[in-house]
mmCIF file of C-alpha atoms in Angstrom:
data_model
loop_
_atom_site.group_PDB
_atom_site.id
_atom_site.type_symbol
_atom_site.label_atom_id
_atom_site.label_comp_id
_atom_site.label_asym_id
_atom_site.label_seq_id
_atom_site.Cartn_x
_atom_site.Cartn_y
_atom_site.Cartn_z
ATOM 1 C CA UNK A 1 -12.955 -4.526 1.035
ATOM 2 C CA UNK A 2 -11.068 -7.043 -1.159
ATOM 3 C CA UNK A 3 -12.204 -10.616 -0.838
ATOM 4 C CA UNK A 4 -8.759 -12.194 -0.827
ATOM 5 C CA UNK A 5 -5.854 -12.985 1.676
ATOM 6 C CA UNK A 6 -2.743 -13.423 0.580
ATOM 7 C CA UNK A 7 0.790 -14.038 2.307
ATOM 8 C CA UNK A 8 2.930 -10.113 2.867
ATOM 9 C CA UNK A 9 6.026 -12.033 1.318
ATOM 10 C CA UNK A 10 7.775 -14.554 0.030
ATOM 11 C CA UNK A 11 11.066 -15.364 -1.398
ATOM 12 C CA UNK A 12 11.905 -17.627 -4.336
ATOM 13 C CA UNK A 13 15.179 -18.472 -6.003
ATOM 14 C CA UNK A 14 15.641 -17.365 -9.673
ATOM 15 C CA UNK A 15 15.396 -21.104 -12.154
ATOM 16 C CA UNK A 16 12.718 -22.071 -9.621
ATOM 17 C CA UNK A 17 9.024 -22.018 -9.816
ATOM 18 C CA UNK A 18 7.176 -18.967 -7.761
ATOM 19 C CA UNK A 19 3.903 -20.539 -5.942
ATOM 20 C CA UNK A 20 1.920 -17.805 -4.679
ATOM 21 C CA UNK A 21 -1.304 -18.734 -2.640
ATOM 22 C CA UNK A 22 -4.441 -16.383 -2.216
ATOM 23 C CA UNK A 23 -7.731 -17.370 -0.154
ATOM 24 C CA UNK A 24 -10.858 -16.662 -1.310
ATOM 25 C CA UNK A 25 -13.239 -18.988 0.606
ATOM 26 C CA UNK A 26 -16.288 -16.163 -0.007
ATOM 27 C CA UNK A 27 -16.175 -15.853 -3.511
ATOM 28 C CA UNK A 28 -19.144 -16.275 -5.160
ATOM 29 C CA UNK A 29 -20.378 -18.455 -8.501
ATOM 30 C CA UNK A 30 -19.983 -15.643 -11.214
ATOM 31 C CA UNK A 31 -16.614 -14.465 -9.380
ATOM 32 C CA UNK A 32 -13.916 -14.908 -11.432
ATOM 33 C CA UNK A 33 -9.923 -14.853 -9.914
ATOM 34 C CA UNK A 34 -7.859 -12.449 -11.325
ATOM 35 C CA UNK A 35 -3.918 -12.146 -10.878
ATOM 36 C CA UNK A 36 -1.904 -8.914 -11.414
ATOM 37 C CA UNK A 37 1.343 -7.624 -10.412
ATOM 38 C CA UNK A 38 3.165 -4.345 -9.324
ATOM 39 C CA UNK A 39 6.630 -3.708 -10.378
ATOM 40 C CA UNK A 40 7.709 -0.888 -8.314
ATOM 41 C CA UNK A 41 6.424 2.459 -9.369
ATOM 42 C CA UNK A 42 4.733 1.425 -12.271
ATOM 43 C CA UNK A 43 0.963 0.330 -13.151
ATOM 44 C CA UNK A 44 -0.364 -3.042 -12.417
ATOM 45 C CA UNK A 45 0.419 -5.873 -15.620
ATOM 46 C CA UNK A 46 -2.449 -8.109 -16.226
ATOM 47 C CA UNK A 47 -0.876 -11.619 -15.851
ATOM 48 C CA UNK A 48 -3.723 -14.128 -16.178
ATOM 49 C CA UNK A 49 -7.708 -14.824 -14.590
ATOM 50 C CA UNK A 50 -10.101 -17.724 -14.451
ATOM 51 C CA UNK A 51 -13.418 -18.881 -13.240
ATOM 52 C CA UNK A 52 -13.201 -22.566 -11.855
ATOM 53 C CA UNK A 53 -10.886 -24.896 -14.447
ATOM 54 C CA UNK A 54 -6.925 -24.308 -14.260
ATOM 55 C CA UNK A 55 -5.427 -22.220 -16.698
ATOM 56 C CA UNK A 56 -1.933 -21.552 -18.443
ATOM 57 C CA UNK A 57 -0.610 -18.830 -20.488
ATOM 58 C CA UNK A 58 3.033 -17.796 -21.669
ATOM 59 C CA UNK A 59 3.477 -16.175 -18.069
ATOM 60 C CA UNK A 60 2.099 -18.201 -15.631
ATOM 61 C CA UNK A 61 -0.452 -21.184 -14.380
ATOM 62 C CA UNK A 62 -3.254 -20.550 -12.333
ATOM 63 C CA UNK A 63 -4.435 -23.365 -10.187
ATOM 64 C CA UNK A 64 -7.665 -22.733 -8.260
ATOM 65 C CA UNK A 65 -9.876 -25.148 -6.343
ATOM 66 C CA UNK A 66 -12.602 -27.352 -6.996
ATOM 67 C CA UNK A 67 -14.587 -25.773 -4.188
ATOM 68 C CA UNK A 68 -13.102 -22.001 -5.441
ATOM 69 C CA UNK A 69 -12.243 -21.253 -2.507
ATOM 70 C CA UNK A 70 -8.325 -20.761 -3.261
ATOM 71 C CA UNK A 71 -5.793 -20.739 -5.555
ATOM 72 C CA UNK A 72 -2.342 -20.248 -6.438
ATOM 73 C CA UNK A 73 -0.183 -19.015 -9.045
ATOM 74 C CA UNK A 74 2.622 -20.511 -10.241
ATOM 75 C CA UNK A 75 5.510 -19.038 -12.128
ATOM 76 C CA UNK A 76 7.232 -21.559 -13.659
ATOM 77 C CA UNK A 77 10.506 -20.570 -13.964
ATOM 78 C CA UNK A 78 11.331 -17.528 -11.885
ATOM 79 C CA UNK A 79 13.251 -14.435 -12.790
ATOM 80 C CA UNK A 80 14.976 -11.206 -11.173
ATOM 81 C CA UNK A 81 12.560 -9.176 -13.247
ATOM 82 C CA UNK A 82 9.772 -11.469 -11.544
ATOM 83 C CA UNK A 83 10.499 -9.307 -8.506
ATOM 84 C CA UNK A 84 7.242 -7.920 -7.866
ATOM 85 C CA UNK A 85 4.189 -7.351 -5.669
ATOM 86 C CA UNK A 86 1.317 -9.931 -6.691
ATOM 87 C CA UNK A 87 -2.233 -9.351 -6.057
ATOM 88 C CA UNK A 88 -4.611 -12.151 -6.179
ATOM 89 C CA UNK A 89 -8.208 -10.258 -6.966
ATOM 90 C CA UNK A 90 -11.781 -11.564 -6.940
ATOM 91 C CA UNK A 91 -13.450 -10.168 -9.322
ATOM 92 C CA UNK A 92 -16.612 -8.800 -8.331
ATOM 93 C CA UNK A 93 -19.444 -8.631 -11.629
ATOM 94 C CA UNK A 94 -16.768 -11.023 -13.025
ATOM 95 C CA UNK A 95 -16.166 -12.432 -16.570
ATOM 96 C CA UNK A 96 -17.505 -9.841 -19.278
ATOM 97 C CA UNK A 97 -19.762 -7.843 -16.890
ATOM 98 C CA UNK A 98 -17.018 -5.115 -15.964
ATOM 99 C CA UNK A 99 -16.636 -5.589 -12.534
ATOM 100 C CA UNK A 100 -14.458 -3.422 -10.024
ATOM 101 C CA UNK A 101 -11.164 -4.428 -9.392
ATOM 102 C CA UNK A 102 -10.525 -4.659 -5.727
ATOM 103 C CA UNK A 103 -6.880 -4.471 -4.571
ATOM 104 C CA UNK A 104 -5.835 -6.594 -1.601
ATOM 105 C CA UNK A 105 -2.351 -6.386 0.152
ATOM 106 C CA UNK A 106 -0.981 -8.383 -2.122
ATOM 107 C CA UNK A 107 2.018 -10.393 -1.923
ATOM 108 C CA UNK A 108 5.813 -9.036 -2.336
ATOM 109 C CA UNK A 109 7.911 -11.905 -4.453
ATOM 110 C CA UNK A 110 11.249 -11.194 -4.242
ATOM 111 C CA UNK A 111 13.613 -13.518 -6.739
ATOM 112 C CA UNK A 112 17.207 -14.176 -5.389
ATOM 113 C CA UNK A 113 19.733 -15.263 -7.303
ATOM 114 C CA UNK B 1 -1.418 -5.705 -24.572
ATOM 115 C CA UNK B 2 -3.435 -2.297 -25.118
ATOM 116 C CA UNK B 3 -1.814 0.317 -24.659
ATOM 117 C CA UNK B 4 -2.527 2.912 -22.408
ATOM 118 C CA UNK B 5 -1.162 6.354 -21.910
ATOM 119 C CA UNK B 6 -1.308 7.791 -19.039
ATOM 120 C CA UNK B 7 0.397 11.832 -18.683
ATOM 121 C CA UNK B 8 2.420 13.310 -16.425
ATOM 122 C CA UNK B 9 4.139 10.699 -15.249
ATOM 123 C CA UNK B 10 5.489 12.983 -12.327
ATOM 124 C CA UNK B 11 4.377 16.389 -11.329
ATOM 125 C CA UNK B 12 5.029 18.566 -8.131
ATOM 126 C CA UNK B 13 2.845 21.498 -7.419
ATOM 127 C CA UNK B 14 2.021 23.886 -5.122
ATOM 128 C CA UNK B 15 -0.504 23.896 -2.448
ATOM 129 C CA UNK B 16 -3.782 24.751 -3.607
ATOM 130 C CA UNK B 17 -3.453 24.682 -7.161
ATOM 131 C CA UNK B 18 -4.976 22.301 -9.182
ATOM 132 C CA UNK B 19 -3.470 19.337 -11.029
ATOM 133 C CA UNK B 20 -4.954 17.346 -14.034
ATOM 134 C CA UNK B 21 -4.162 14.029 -15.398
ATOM 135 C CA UNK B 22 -4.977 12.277 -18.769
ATOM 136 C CA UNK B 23 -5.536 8.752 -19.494
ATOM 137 C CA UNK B 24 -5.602 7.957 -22.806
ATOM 138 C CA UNK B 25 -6.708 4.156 -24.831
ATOM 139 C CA UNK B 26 -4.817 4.267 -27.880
ATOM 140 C CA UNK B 27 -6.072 1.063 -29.529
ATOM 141 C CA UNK B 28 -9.288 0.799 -28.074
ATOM 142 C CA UNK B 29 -12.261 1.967 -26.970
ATOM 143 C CA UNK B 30 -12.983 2.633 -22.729
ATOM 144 C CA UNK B 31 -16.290 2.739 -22.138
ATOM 145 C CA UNK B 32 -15.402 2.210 -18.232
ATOM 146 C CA UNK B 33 -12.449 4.004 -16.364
ATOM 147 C CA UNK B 34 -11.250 3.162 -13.009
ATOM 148 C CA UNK B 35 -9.061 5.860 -11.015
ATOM 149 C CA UNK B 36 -7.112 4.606 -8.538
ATOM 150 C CA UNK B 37 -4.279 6.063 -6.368
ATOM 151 C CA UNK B 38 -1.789 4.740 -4.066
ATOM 152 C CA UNK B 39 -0.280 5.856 -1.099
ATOM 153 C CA UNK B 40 3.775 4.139 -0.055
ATOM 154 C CA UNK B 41 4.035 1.031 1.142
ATOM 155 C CA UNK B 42 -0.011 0.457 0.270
ATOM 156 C CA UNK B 43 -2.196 -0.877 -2.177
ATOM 157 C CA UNK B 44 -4.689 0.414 -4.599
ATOM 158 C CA UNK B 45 -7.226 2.269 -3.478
ATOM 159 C CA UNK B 46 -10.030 2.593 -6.017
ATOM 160 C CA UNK B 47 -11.320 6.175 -6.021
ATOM 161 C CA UNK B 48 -14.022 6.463 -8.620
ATOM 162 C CA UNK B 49 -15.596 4.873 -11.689
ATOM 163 C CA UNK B 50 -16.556 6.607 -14.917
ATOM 164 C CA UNK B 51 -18.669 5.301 -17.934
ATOM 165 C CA UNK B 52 -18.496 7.387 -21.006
ATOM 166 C CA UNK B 53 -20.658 10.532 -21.422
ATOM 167 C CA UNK B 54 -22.468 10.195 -17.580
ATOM 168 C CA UNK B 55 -21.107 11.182 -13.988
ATOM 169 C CA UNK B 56 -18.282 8.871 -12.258
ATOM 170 C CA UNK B 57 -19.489 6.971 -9.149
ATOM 171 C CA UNK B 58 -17.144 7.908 -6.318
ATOM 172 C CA UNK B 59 -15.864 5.562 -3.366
ATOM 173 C CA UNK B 60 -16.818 6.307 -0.298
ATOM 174 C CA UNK B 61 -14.754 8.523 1.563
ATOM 175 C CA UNK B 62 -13.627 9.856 -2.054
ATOM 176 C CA UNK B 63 -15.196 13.811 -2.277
ATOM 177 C CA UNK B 64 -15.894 14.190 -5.828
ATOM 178 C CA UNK B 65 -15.527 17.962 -5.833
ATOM 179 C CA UNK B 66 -12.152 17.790 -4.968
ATOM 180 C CA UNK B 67 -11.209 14.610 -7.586
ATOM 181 C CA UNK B 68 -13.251 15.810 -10.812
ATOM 182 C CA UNK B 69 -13.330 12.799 -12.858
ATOM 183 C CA UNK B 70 -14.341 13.804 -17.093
ATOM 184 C CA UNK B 71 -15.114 10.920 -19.382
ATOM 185 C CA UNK B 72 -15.727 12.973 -22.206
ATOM 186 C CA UNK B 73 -15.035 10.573 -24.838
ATOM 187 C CA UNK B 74 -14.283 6.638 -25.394
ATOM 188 C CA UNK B 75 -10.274 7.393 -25.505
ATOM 189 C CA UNK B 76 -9.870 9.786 -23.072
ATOM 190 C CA UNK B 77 -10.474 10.401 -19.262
ATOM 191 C CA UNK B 78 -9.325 13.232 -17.148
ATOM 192 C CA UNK B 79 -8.754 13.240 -13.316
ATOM 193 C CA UNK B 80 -8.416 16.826 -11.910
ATOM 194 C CA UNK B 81 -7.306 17.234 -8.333
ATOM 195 C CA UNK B 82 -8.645 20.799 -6.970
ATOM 196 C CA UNK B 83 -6.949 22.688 -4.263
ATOM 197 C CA UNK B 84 -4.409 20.374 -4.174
ATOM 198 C CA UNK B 85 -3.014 19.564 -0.511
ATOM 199 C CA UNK B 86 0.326 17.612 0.621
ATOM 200 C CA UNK B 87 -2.010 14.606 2.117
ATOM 201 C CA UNK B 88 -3.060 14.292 -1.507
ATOM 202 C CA UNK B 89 0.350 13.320 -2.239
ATOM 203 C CA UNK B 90 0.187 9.996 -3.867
ATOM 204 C CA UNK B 91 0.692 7.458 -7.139
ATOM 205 C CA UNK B 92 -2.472 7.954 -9.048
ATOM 206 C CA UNK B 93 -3.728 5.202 -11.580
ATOM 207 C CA UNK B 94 -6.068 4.831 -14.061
ATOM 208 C CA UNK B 95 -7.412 1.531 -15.525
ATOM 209 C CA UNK B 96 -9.526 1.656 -18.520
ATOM 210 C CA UNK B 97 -11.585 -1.563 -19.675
ATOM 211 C CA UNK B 98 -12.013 -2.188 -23.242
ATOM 212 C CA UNK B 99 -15.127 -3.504 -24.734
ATOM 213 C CA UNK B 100 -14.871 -7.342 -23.432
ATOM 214 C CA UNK B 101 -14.683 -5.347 -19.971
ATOM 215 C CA UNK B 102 -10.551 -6.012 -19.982
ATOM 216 C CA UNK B 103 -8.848 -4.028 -17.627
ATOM 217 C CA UNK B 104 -5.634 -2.355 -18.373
ATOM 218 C CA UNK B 105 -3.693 -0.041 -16.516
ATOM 219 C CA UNK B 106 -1.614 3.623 -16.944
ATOM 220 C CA UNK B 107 2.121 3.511 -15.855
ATOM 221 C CA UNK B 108 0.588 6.458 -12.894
ATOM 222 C CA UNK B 109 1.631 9.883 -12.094
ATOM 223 C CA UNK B 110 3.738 10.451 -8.822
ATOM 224 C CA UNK B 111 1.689 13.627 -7.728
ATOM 225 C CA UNK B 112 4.219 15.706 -4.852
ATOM 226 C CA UNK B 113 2.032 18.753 -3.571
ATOM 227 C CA UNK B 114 4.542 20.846 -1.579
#
């Protein structure tokens, strides 16, 4: 079962910044958050992971805890073609070890203009 | 990104033949595969997990003689379905990892038994 709950939707306007929470108050000290998403149809796209400090790449900010226990991700600046189903995904194994991914629900952004 | 390939994108077959789809790593090396599929309106489901050269380890509830899983080489990983049903129906996925256990994923195959 996936260690993670995250809200079945939310809506965001397009030029605003997409905050999407996930809980995952049983993740453990070598668990490491990972964040994909689901464009309809088509495979998951990596978007960005970390273990404990916040982290930023050209997609998105992750924001997690200091007790780990949740997170968010933030788009910054949100698009139509953000329009997607996010999963927030514990990883278990984490970091280099090859862990399983473990699909939640997920969460289904949808970007209005 | 890596790229992976994963082939047919769509196929519709008959009941009880058998269907087989490729995943390929073209810039890397897999030594893990995951196979997942997906029914509508649901998430992934992981089915199995294959390391290079030895069996896959199925999920539970997954029967491995109906999903043969080959991992024959460090590009390539088949996923056969046998005796193919309509409840097998589904959006199957695979998700290599490269060598600093990276996951990527196929664009799926939209498997219709009729």
């Amino acid at each position: 079962d996936a260690k993670t709950t995250q809200p079945p939707s939310m809506d965001c306007a397009e030029g605003r910044a997409a905050n999407l929470p996930c809980n995952h108050s049983t993740i453990s000290g070598n668990e490491y958050v990972y964040w994909y998403r689901q464009i309809h149809s088509q495979g998951p796209q990596y978007i960005i992971h970390g273990l404990k400090n916040n982290e930023t790449n050209e997609m998105a900010s992750l924001i997690i805890t200091e007790d780990r226990k949740s997170s968010t991700l933030i788009l910054p600046h949100a698009t139509l073609r953000d329009t997607a189903v996010y999963y927030c995904i514990v990883r278990v194994g984490g970091g280099n070890q090859g862990g399983k991914l473990i699909f939640g629900q997920g969460t289904e952004l949808s970007v209005k203009p | 990104g890596a790229v992976v390939s994963q082939h047919p994108s769509r196929v519709i077959c008959k009941s009880g033949t058998s269907v087989k789809i490729e995943c390929r790593s073209l810039d890397f090396q897999a030594t893990t595969m995951f196979w997942y599929r997906q029914f509508p309106k649901q998430s992934l489901m992981l089915m199995a997990t294959s390391n290079e050269g030895s069996k896959a380890t199925y999920e539970q509830g997954v029967e491995k003689d109906k999903f043969l899983i080959n991992h024959a080489s460090l590009t390539l990983s088949t996923l056969t379905v046998t005796s193919a049903h309509p409840e097998d129906s589904s959006f199957y996925i695979c998700s290599p990892l490269n060598q600093q256990s990276e996951a990527f994923f196929g664009q799926g195959t939209r498997l219709t038994v009729v």
